[in-house]
Coordinates of C-alpha atoms in Angstrom, one line a residue:
Chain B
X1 CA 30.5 -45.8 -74.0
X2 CA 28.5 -42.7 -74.8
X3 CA 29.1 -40.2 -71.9
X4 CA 26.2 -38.1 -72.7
X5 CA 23.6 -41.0 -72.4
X6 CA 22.0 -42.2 -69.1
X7 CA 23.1 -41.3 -65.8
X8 CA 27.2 -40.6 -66.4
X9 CA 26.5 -36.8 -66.5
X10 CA 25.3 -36.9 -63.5
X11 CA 27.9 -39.5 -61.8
X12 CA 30.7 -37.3 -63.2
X13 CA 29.2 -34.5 -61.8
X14 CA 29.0 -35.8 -58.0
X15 CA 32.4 -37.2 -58.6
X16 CA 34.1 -33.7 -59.6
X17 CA 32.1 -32.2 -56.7
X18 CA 33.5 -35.1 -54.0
X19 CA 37.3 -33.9 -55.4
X20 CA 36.9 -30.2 -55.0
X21 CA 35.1 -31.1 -51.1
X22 CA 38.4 -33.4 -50.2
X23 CA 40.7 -30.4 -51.8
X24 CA 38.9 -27.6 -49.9
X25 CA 38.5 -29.7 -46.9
X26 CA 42.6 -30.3 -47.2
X27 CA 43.3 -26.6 -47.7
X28 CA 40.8 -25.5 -45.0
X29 CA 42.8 -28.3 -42.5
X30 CA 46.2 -26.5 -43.3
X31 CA 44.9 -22.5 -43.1
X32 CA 42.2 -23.2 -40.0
X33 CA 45.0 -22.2 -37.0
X34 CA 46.8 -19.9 -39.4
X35 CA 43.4 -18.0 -40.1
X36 CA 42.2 -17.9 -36.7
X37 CA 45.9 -16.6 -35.4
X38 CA 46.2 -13.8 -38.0
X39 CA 42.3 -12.4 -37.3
X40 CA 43.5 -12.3 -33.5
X41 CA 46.7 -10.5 -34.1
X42 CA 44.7 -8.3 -36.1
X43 CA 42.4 -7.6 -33.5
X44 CA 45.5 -6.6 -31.1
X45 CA 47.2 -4.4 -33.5
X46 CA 44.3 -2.2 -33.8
X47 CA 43.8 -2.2 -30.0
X48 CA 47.8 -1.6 -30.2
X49 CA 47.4 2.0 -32.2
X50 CA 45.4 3.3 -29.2
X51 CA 46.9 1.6 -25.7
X52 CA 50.1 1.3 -26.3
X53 CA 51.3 -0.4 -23.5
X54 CA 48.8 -3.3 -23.9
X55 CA 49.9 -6.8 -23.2
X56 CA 47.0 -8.8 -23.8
X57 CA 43.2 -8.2 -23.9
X58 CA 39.7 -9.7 -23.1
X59 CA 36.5 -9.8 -25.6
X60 CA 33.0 -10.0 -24.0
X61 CA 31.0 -11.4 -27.4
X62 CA 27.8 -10.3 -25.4
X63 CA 28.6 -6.8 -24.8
X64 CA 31.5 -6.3 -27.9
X65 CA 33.8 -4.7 -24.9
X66 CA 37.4 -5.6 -25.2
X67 CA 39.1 -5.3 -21.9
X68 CA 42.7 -4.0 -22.2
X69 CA 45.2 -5.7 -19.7
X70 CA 48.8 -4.7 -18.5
X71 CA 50.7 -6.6 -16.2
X72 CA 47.1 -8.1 -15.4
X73 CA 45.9 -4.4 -14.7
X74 CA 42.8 -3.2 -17.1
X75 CA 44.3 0.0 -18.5
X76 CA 41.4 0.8 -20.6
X77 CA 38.0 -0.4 -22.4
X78 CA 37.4 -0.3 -26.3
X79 CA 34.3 -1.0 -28.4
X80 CA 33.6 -0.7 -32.1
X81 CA 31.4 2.4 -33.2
X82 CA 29.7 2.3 -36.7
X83 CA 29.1 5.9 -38.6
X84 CA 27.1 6.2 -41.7
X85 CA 28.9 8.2 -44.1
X86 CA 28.6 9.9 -47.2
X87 CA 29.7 7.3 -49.1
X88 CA 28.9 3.5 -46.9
X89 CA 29.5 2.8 -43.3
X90 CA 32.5 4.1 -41.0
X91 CA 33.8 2.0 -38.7
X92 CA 35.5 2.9 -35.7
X93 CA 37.2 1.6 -32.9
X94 CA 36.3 3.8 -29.7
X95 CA 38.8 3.5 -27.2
X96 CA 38.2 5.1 -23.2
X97 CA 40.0 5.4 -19.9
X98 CA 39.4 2.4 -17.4
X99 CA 37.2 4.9 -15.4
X100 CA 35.2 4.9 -18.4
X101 CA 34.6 9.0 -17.7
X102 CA 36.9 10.2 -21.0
X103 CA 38.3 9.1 -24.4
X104 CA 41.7 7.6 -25.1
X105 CA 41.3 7.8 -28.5
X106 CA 39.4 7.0 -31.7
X107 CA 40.8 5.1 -34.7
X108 CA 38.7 4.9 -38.0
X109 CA 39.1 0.7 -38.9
X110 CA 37.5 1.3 -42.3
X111 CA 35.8 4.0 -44.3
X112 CA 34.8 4.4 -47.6
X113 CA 34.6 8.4 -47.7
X114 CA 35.7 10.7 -51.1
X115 CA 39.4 10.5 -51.6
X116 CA 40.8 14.0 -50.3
X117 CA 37.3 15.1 -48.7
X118 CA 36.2 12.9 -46.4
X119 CA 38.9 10.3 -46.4
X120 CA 40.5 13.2 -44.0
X121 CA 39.0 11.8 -41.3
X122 CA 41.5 9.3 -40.9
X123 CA 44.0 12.3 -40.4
X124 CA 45.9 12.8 -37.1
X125 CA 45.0 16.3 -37.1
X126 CA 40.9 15.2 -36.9
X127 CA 41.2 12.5 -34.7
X128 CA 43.8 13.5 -32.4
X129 CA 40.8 15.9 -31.0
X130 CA 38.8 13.0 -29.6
X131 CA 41.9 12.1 -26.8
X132 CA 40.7 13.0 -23.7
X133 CA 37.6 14.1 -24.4
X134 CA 35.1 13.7 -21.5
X135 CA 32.3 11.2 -23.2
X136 CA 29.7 13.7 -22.2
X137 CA 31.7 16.0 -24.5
X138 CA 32.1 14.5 -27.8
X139 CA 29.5 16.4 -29.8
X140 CA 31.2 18.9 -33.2
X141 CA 31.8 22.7 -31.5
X142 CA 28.5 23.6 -33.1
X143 CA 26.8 21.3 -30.9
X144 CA 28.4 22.5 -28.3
X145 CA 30.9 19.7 -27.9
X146 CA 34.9 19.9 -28.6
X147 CA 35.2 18.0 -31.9
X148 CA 35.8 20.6 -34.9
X149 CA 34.3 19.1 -38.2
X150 CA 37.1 19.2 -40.9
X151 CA 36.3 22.1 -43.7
X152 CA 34.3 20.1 -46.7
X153 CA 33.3 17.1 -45.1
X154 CA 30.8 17.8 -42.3
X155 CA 28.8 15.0 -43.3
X156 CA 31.9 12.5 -43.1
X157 CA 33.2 14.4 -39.6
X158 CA 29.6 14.4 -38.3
X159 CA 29.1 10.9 -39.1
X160 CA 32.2 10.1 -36.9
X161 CA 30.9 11.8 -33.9
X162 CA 27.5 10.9 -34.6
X163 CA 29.0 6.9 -34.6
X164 CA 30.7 7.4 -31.5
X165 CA 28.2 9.1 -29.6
X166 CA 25.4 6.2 -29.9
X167 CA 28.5 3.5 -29.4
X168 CA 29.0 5.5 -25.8
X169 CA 25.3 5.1 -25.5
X170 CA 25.0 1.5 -26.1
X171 CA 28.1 0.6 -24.6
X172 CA 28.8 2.9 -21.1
X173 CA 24.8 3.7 -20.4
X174 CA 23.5 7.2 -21.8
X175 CA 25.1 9.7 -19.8
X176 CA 24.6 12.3 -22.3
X177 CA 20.8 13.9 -22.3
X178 CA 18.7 14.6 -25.5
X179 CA 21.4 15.8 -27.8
X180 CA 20.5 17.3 -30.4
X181 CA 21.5 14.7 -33.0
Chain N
X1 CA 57.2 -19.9 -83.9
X2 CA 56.5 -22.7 -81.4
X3 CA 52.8 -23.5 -80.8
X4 CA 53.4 -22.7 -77.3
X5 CA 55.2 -19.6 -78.0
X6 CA 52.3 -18.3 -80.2
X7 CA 49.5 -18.9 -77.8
X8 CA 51.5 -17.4 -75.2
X9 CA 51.9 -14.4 -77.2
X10 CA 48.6 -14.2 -78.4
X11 CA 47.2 -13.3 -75.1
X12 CA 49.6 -10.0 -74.4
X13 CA 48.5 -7.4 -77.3
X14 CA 46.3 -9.6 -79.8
X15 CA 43.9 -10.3 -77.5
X16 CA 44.9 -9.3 -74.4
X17 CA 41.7 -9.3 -72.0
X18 CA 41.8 -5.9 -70.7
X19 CA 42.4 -3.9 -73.6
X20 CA 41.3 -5.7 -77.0
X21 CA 38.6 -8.2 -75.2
X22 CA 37.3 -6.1 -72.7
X23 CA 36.7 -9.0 -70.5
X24 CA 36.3 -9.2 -66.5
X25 CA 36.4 -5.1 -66.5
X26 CA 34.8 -5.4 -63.4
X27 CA 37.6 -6.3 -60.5
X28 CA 40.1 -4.8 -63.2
X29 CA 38.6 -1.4 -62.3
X30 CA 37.7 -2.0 -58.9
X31 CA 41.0 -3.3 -57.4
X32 CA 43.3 -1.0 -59.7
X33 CA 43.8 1.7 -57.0
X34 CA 47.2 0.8 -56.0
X35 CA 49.9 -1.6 -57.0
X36 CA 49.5 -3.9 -54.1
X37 CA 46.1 -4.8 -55.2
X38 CA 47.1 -5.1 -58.7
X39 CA 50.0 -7.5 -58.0
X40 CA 48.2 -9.7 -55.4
X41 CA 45.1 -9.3 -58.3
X42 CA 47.5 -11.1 -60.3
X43 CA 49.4 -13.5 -58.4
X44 CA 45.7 -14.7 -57.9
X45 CA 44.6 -14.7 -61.2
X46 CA 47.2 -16.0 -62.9
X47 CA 47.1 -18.9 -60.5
X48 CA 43.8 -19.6 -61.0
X49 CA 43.9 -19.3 -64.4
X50 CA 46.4 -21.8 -65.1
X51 CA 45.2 -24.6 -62.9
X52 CA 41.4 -24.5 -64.3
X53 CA 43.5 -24.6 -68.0
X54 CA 45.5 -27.2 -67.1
X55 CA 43.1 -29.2 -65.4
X56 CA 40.5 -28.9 -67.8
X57 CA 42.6 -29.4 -70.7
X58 CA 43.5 -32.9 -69.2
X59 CA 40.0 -33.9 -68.7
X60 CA 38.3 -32.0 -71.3
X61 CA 37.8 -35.7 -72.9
X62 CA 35.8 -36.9 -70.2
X63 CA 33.0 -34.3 -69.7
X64 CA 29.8 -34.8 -71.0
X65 CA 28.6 -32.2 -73.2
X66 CA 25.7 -32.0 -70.8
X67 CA 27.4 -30.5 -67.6
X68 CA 30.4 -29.0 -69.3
X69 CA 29.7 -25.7 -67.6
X70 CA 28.7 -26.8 -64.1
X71 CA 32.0 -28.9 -63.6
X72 CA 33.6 -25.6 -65.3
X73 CA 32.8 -24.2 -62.3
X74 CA 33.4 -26.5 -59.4
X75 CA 37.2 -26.5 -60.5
X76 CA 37.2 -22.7 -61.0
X77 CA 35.4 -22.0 -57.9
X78 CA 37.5 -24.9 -55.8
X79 CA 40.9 -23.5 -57.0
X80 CA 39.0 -19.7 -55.9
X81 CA 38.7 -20.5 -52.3
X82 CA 42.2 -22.3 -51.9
X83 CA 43.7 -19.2 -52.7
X84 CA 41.4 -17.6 -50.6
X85 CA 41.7 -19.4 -47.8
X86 CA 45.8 -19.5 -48.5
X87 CA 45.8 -15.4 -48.5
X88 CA 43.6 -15.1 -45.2
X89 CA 46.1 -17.3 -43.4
X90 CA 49.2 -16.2 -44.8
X91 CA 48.8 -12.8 -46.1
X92 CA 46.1 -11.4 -44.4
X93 CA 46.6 -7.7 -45.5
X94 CA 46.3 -7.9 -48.9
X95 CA 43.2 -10.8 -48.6
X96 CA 41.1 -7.8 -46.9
X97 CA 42.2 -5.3 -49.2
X98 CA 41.5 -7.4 -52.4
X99 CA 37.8 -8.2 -50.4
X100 CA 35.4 -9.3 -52.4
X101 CA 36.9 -9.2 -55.1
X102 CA 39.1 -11.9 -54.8
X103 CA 35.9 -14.7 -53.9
X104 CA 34.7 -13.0 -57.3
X105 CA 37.4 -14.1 -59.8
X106 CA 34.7 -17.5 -60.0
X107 CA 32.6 -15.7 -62.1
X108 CA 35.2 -13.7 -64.0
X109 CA 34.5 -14.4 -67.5
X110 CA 38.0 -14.5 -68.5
X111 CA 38.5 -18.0 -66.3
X112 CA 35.4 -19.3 -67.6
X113 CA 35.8 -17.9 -71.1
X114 CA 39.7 -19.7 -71.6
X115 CA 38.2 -23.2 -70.0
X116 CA 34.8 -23.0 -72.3
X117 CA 37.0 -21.1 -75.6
X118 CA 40.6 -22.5 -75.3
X119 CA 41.1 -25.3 -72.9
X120 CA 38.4 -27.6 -73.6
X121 CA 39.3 -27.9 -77.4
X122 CA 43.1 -27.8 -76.7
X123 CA 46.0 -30.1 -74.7
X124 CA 47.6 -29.2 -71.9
X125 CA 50.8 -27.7 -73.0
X126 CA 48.9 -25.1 -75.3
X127 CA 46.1 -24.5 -72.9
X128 CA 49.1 -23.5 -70.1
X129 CA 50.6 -20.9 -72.8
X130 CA 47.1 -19.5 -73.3
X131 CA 46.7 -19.4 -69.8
X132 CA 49.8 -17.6 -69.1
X133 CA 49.5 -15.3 -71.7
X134 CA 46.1 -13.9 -71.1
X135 CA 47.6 -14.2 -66.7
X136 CA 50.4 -12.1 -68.7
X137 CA 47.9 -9.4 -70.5
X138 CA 45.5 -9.2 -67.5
X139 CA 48.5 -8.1 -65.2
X140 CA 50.4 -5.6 -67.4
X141 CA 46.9 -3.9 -67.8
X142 CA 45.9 -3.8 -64.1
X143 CA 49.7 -3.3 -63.6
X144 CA 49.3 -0.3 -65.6
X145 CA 46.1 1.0 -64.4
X146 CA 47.7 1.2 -60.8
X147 CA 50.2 2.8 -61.5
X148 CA 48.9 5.6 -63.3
X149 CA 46.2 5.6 -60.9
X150 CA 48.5 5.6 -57.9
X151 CA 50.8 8.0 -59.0
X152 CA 48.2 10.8 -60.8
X153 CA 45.4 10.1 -58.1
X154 CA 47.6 10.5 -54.4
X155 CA 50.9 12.1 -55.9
X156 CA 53.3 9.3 -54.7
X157 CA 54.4 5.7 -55.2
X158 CA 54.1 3.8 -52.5
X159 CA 55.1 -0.7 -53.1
X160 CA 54.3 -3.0 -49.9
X161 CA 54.4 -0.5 -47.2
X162 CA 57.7 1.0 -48.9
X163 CA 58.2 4.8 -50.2
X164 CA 59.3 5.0 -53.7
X165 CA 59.1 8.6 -54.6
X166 CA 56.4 11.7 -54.7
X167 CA 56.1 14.3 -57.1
X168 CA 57.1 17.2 -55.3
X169 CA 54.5 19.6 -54.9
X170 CA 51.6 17.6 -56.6
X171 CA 50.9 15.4 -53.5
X172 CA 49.0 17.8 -51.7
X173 CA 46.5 18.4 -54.4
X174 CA 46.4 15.2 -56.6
X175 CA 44.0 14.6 -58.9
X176 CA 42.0 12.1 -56.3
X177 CA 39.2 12.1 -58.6
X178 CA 41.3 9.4 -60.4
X179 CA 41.4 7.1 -57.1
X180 CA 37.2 7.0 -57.6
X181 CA 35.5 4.5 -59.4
X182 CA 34.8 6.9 -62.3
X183 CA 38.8 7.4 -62.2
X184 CA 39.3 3.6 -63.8
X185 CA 36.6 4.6 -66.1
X186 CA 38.4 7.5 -67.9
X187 CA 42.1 6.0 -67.1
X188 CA 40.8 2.6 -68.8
X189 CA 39.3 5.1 -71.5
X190 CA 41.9 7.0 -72.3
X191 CA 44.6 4.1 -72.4
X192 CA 42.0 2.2 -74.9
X193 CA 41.7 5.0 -77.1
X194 CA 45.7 6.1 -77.2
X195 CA 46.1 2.0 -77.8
X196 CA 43.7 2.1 -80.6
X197 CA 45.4 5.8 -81.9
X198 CA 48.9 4.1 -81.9
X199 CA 47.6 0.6 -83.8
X200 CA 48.8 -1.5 -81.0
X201 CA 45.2 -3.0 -81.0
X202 CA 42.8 -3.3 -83.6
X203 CA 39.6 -5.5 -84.1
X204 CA 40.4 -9.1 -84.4

């Protein structure tokens, strides 16, 4: 048989592509549940790093609010915030008080900002600043608000608050007038 | 020397894909930041490398000439998302730190290069020893990239979440310029021309 003449290329062809669809189709029926369980503990690590005391928490796919239970209690509502960055998009998980009035925290998820520059605002020392913060309040000192921009990377700090500011917006209603941003 | 032993070995210095080939440069010097990428890098690579050798070794009689390439691909790009799809589930840090460049060793022309070069000319015993030797190269080089990387661009060595050691008063102004994209350029640089300065590689 010559297995370049006629229609075999194209037989073997289909045939190696029916394989790799049964192998992938094996794999995917072993890693679905183990996928699908380590994206939602995921998920409730990162809500973990800012409410502590969480137990278990709701998503609302509509409005991207996750509601953060305790002993059935919400103790808190968090959204994700996107910055744009010197170097790519920031994002940030925004975490407030279940009043929804101030902060709990901030927590940058991923960032892509110069290594020893902007990367510092991922420090303690810079995001530490936004617990407690009234949400009418997060604005850098020079625009009047209580955030101080880390020394050589304004854009990167800016970009943070900037981020969280429109996420507040979008998310809690705009309580915050004009801005100058 | 065994024909297995020698195309094992070829694949370290003689042609090793990093250094001598300069193959699949491009997840070599994007995922060479720290040595958690480099050894999950591997584990991947060499795993993938293997079973599209072996494989295609023990069919390479049956292909047509025709759509060589295409069914190339299929197995590389088949064995690609099973360990894709293994690493989400079951490692899940190091599958988003790899990103996209673990979906990406399809196209790296090292895995294509073996199957198309070695494998398809060769049986399976010889086409595993190239296989594992080039897997072999391709990780000391990435290996080595890391951790000069690592160590010269943050100060300190860390290994899957553990402390090894920092160089006391270097860590708080490394050279992070190193941890940059144009860092792997003059780290891959450097180590190419001090290889080529010692005569551990030369043009084959």
């Amino acid at each position: 048989m010559n297995k370049n003449k006629g229609f075999w290329p194209v037989i073997f062809l289909t045939l190696v592509v029916i394989i790799a669809i049964v192998a992938l189709t094996l794999t995917n029926g072993i890693t679905k549940d183990k996928i699908i369980q380590a994206k939602k503990q995921a998920v409730a690590d990162m809500l973990a790093t800012l409410f502590p005391h969480m137990q278990s928490f709701d998503y609302d796919k509509d409005s991207g609010l996750y509601t953060i239970l305790a002993g059935g209690e919400p103790i808190g509502h968090a959204f994700m915030a996107k910055g744009r960055g010197y170097s790519g998009a920031i994002d940030i998980l925004v975490g407030v008080k279940p009043d929804n009035k101030s902060l709990q925290g901030i927590k940058i998820i991923t960032q892509q900002e110069t290594p020893g520059l902007g990367a510092k605002i991922i420090n303690p020392s810079f995001l530490d600043q936004f617990k407690g913060v009234g949400i009418n309040e997060v604005n850098l000192s020079r625009n009047g608000g209580k955030i101080d921009a880390i020394t050589g990377a304004t854009i990167s700090s800016s970009a943070v608050v900037e981020g969280v500011k429109k996420a507040i917006i979008r998310e809690l209603g705009s309580q915050q007038k004009g801005g100058n941003s | 020397m065994s024909s297995f032993e020698k195309n094992f070995r070829r694949g370290i210095v003689r042609s090793n894909p990093t250094f001598v080939l300069m193959l699949g440069l491009c997840p070599t010097l994007a995922v060479s930041t720290s040595l958690d990428n480099a050894i999950g890098m591997t584990a991947a690579f060499v795993f993938v490398l293997v079973a599209s050798n072996i494989l295609i070794s023990l069919i390479h009689g049956l292909v047509p000439n025709k759509v060589r390439i295409p069914v190339f691909i299929v197995i590389i790009a088949t064995l690609v998302s099973i360990v894709d799809l293994m690493m989400q589930g079951f490692v899940p840090a190091l599958s988003k730190s790899l990103g996209i460049y673990l979906p990406l060793i399809t196209v790296n022309c090292i895995v294509l290069g073996r199957a198309e070069a070695f494998a398809s000319k060769h049986g399976v015993l010889d086409s595993m020893a190239d296989a594992l030797g080039i897997g072999t190269g391709f990780g000391l080089a990435i290996l080595l990239l890391s951790f000069i990387r690592q160590l010269l661009g943050t100060g300190k060595l860390d290994l899957f979440g553990h402390h090894l050691f920092t160089i006391p008063g270097f860590s708080e102004n490394p050279v992070s310029v190193l941890m940059l994209p144009m860092g792997a350029f003059l780290v891959v640089g450097t180590l190419l021309a001090l290889f080529r300065w010692m005569g551990v590689t030369k043009n084959e």
